[in-house]
PDB file of C-alpha atoms in Angstrom:
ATOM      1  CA  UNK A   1      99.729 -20.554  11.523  1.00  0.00           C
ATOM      2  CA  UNK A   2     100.690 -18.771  15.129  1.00  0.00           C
ATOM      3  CA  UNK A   3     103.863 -21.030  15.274  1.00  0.00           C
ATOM      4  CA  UNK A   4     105.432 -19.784  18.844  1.00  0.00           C
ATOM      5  CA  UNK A   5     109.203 -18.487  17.782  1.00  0.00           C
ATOM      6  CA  UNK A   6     111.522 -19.855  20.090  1.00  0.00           C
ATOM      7  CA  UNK A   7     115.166 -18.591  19.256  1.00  0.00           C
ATOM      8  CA  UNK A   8     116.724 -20.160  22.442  1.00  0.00           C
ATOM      9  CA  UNK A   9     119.019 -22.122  20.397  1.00  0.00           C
ATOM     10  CA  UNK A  10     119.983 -18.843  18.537  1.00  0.00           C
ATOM     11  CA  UNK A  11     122.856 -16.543  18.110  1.00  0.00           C
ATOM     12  CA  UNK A  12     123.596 -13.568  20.347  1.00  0.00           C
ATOM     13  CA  UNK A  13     124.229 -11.060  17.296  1.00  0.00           C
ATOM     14  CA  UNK A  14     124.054  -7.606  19.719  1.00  0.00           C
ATOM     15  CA  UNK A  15     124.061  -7.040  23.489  1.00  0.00           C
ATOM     16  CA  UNK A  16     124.057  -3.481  24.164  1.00  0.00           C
ATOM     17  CA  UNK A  17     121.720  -1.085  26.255  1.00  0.00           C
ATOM     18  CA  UNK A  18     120.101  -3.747  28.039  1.00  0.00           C
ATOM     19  CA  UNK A  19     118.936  -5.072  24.955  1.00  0.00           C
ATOM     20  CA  UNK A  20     119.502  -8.464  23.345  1.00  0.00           C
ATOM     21  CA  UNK A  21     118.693  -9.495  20.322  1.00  0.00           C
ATOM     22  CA  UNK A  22     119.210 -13.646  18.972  1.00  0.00           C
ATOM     23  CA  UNK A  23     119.172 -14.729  15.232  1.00  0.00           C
ATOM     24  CA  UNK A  24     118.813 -18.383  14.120  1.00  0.00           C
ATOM     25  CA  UNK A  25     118.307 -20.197  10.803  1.00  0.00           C
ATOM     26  CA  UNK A  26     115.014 -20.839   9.313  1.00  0.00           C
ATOM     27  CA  UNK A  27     114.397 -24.157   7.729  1.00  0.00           C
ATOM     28  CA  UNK A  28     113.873 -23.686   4.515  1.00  0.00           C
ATOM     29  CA  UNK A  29     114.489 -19.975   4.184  1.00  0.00           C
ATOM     30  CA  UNK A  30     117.883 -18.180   3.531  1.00  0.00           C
ATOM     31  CA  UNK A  31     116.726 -15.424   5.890  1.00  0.00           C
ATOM     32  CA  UNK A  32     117.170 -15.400   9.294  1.00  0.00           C
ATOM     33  CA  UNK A  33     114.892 -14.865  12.234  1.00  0.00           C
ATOM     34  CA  UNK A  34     115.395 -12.492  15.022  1.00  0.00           C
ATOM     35  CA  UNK A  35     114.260 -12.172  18.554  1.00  0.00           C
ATOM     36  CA  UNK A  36     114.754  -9.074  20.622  1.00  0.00           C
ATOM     37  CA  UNK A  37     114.629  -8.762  24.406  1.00  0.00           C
ATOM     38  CA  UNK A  38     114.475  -5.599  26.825  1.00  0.00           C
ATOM     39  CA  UNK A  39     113.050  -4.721  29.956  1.00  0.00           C
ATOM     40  CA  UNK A  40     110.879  -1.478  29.728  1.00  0.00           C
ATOM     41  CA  UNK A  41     109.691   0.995  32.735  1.00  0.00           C
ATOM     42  CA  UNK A  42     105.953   0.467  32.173  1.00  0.00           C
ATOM     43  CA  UNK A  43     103.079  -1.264  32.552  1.00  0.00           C
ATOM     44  CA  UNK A  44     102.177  -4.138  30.348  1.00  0.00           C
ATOM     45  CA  UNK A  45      99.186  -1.881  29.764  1.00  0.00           C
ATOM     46  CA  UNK A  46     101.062   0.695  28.777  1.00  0.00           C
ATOM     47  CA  UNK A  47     103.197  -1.130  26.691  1.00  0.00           C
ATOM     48  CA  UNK A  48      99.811  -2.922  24.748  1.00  0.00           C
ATOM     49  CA  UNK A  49      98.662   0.313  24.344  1.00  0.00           C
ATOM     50  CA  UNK A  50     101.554   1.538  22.529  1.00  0.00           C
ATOM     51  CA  UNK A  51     101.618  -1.943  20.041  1.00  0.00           C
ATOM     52  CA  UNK A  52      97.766  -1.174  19.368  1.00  0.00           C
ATOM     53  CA  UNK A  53      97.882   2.363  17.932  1.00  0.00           C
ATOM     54  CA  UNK A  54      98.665   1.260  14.370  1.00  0.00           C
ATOM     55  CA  UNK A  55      98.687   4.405  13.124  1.00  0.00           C
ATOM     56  CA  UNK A  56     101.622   5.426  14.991  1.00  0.00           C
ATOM     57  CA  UNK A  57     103.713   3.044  14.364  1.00  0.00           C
ATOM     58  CA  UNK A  58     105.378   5.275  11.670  1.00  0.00           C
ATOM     59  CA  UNK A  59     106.713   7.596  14.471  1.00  0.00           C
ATOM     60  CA  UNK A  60     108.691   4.852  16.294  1.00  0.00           C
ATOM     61  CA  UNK A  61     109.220   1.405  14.659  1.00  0.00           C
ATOM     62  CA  UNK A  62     111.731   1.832  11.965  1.00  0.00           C
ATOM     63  CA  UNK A  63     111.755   2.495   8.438  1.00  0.00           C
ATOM     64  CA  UNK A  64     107.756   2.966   8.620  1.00  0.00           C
ATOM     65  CA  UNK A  65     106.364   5.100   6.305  1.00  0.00           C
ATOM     66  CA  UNK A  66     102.878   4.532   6.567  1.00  0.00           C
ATOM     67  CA  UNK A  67     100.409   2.246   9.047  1.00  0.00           C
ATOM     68  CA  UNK A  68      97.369   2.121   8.986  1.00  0.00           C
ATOM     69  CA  UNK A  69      94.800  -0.678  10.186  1.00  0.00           C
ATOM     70  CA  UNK A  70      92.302  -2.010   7.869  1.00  0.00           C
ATOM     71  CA  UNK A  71      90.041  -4.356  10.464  1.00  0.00           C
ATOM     72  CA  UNK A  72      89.529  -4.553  14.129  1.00  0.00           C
ATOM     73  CA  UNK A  73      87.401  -7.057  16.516  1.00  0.00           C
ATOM     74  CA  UNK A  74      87.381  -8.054  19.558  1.00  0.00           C
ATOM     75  CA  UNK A  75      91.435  -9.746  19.831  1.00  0.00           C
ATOM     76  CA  UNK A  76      92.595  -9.357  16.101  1.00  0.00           C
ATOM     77  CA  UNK A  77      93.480  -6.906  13.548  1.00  0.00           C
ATOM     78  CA  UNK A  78      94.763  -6.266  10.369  1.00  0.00           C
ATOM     79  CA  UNK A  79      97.349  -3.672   9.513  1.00  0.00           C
ATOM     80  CA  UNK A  80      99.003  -2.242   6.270  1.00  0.00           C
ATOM     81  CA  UNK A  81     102.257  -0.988   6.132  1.00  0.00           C
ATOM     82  CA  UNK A  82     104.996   0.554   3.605  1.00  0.00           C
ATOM     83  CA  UNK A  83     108.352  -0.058   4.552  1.00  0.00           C
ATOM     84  CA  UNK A  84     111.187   2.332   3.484  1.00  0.00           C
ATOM     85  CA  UNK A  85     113.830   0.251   1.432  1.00  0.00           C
ATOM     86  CA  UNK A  86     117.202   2.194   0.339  1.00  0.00           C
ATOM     87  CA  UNK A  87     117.903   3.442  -2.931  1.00  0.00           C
ATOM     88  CA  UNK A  88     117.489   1.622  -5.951  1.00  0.00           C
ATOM     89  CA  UNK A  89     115.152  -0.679  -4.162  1.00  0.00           C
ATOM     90  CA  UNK A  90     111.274  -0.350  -4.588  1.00  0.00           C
ATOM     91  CA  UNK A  91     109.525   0.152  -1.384  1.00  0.00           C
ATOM     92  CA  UNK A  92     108.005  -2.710   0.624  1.00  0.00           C
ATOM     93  CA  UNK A  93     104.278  -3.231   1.911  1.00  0.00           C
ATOM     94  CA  UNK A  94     102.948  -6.085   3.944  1.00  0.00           C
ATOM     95  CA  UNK A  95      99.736  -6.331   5.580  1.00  0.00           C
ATOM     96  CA  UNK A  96      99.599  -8.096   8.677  1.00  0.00           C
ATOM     97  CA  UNK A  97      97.083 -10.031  10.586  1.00  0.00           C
ATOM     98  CA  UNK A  98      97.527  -9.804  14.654  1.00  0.00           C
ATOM     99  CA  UNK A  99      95.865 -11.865  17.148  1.00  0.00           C
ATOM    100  CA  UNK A 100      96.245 -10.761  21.146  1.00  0.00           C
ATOM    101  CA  UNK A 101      95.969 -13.278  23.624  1.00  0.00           C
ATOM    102  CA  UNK A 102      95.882 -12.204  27.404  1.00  0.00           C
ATOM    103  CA  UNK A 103      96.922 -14.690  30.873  1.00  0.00           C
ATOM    104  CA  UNK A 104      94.652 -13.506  32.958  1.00  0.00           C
ATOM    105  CA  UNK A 105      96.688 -15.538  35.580  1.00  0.00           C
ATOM    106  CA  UNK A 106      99.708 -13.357  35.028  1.00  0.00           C
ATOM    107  CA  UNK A 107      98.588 -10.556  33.001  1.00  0.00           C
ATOM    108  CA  UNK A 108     101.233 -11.240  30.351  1.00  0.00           C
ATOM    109  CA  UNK A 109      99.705 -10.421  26.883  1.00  0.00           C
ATOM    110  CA  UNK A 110     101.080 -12.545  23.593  1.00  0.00           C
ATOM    111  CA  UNK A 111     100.605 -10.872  20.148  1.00  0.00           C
ATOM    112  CA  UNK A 112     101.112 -13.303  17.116  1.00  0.00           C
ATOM    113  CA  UNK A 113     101.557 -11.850  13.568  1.00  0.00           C
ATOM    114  CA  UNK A 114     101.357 -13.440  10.639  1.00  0.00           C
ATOM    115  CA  UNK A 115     101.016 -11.752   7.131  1.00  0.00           C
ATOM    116  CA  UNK A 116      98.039 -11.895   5.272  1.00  0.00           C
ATOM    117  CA  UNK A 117      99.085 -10.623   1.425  1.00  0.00           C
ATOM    118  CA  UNK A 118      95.871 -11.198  -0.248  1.00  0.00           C
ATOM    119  CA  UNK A 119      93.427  -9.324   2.504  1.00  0.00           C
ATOM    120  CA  UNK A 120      94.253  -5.863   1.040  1.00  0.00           C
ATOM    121  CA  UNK A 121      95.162  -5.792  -3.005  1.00  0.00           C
ATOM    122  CA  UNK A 122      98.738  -4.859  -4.223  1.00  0.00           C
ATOM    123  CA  UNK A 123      99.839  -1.073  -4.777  1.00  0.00           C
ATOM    124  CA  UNK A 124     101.561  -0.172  -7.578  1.00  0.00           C
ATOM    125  CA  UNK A 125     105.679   0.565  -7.136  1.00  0.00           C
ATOM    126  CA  UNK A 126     105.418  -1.556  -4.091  1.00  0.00           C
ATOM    127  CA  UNK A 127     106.608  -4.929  -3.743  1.00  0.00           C
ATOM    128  CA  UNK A 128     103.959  -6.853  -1.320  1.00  0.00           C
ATOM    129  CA  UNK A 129     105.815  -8.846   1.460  1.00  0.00           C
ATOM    130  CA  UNK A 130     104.356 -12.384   1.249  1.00  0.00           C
ATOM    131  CA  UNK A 131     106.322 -14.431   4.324  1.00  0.00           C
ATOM    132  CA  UNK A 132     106.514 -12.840   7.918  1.00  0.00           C
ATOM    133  CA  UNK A 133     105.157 -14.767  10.915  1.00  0.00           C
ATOM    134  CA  UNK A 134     106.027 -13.295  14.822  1.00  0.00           C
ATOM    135  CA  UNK A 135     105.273 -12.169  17.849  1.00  0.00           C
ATOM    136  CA  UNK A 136     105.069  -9.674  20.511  1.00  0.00           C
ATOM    137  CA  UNK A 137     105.124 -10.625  24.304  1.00  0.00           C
ATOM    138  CA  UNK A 138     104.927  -8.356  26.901  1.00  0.00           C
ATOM    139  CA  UNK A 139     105.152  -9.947  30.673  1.00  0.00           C
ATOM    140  CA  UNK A 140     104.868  -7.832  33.883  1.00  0.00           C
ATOM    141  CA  UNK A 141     108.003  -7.633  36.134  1.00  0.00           C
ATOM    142  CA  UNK A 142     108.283  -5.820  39.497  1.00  0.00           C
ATOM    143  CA  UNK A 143     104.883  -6.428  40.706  1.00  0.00           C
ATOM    144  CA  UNK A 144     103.763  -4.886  37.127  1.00  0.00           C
ATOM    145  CA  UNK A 145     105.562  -1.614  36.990  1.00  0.00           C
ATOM    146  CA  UNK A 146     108.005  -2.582  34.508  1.00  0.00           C
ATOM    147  CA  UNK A 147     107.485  -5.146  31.360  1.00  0.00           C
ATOM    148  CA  UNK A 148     109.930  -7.897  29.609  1.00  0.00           C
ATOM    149  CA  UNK A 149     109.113  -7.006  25.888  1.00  0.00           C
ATOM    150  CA  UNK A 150     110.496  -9.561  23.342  1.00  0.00           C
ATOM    151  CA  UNK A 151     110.033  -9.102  19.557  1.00  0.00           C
ATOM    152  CA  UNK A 152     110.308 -11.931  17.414  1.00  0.00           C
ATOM    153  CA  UNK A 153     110.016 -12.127  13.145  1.00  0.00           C
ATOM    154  CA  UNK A 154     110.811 -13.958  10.154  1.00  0.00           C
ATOM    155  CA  UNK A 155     110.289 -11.919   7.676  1.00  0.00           C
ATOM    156  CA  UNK A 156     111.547 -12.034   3.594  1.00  0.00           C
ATOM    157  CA  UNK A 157     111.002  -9.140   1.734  1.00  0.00           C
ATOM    158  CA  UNK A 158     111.027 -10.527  -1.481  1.00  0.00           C
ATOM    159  CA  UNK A 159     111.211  -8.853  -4.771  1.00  0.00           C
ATOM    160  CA  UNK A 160     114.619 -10.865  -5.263  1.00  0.00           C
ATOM    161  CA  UNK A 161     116.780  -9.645  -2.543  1.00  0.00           C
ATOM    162  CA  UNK A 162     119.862 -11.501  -1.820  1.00  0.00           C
ATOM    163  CA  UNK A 163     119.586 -13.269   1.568  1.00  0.00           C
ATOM    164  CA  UNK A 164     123.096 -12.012   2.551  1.00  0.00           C
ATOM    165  CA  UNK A 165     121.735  -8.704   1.830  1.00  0.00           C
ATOM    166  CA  UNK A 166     118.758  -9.112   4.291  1.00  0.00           C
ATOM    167  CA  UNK A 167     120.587 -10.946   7.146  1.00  0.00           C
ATOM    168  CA  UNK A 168     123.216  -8.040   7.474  1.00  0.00           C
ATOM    169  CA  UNK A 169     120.448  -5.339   8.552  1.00  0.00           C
ATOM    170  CA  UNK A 170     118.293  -7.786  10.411  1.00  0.00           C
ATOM    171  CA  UNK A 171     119.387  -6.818  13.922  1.00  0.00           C
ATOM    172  CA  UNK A 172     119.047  -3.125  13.547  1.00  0.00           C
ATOM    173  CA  UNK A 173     115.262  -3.575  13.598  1.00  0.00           C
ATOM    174  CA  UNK A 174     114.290  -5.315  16.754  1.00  0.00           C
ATOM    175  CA  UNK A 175     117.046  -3.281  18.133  1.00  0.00           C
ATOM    176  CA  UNK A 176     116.044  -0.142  16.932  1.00  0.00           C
ATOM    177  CA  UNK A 177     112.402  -0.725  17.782  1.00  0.00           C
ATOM    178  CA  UNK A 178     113.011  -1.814  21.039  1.00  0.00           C
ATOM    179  CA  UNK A 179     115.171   1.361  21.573  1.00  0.00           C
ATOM    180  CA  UNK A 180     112.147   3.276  20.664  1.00  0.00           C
ATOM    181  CA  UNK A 181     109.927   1.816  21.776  1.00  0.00           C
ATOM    182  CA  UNK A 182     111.104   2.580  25.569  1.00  0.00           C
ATOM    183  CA  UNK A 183     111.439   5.780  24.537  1.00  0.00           C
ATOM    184  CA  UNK A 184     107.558   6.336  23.722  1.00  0.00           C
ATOM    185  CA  UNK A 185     105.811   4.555  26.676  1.00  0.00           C
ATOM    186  CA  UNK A 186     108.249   6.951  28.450  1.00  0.00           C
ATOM    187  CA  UNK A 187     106.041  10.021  27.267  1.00  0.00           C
ATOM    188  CA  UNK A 188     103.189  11.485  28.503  1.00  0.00           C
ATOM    189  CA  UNK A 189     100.235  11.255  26.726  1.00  0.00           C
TER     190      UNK A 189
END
């Protein structure tokens, strides 16, 4: 529904390498949502760039196993993905549905995700991620050299997981993306 997350409210769960990344209760869910905040040295451009090569999202954002992207127009997409979960669990795949919106005032560039189960059809020994609804926004700093990046998701994995479960390794992934995620606008194509 493009809801706009807004975790001011929320808890500072880490602080560390210029990163900071907020949790906060979900009505209605026992799974938290996250935001995560850090400044990156690129371009917003750059940055966009990055967030639209689907396929490579299984070299940087964390516990990706495969990405692919099933549609493509003009300011949306949809995207597959398998998500690594740990022994005995079965693996996780979601597809998700982005939108892009750009300020041409400020050149800041909002990505809203929501999850779309039903576009693309189930896979067998996979358990299909029906809830996940966030964001990306990238907004240009220092005359558009550098780039605020904040990463925000509610997302339940299902297949019976126990909230408490989820909510302890919720803050490694916006952390661990964001960590990355500096790391390869940093390279050279």
């Amino acid at each position: 529904d493009g809801r706009t997350i807004s975790i001011e409210t929320g808890r500072l769960a880490k602080q560390a390498d210029g990163i900071d990344v907020h949790t906060r209760p979900v009505p209605g869910s026992g799974v938290v949502e996250f935001r995560g905040r850090a400044e990156v040295d690129a371009s917003v451009e750059a940055v966009f760039a990055v967030l639209q090569d689907v396929e490579g999202f299984r070299d940087w954002f964390p516990d990706t196993l495969e990405s692919r992207l099933l549609e493509r127009n003009e300011r949306s997409s949809v995207r597959y993905s398998v998500l690594d979960a740990p022994w005995p669990l079965s693996d996780r795949d979601h597809v998700l549905r982005t939108t892009s919106l750009r300020d041409s005032d400020t050149g800041a560039i909002r990505i809203a995700i929501v999850a779309d189960p039903t576009f693309h059809p189930e896979q067998p020994g996979r358990v299909r991620i029906r809830v996940a609804q966030g964001s990306w926004a990238l907004e240009p700093l220092d005359g558009g050299r550098r780039t605020r990046v904040t990463f925000a998701m509610h997302l339940d994995p299902g297949g019976g997981l126990p909230d408490w479960l989820v909510n302890a390794r919720i803050v490694g992934t916006p952390f661990e993306a964001l960590t990355n995620l500096r790391a390869r606008v940093g390279r050279k194509p």
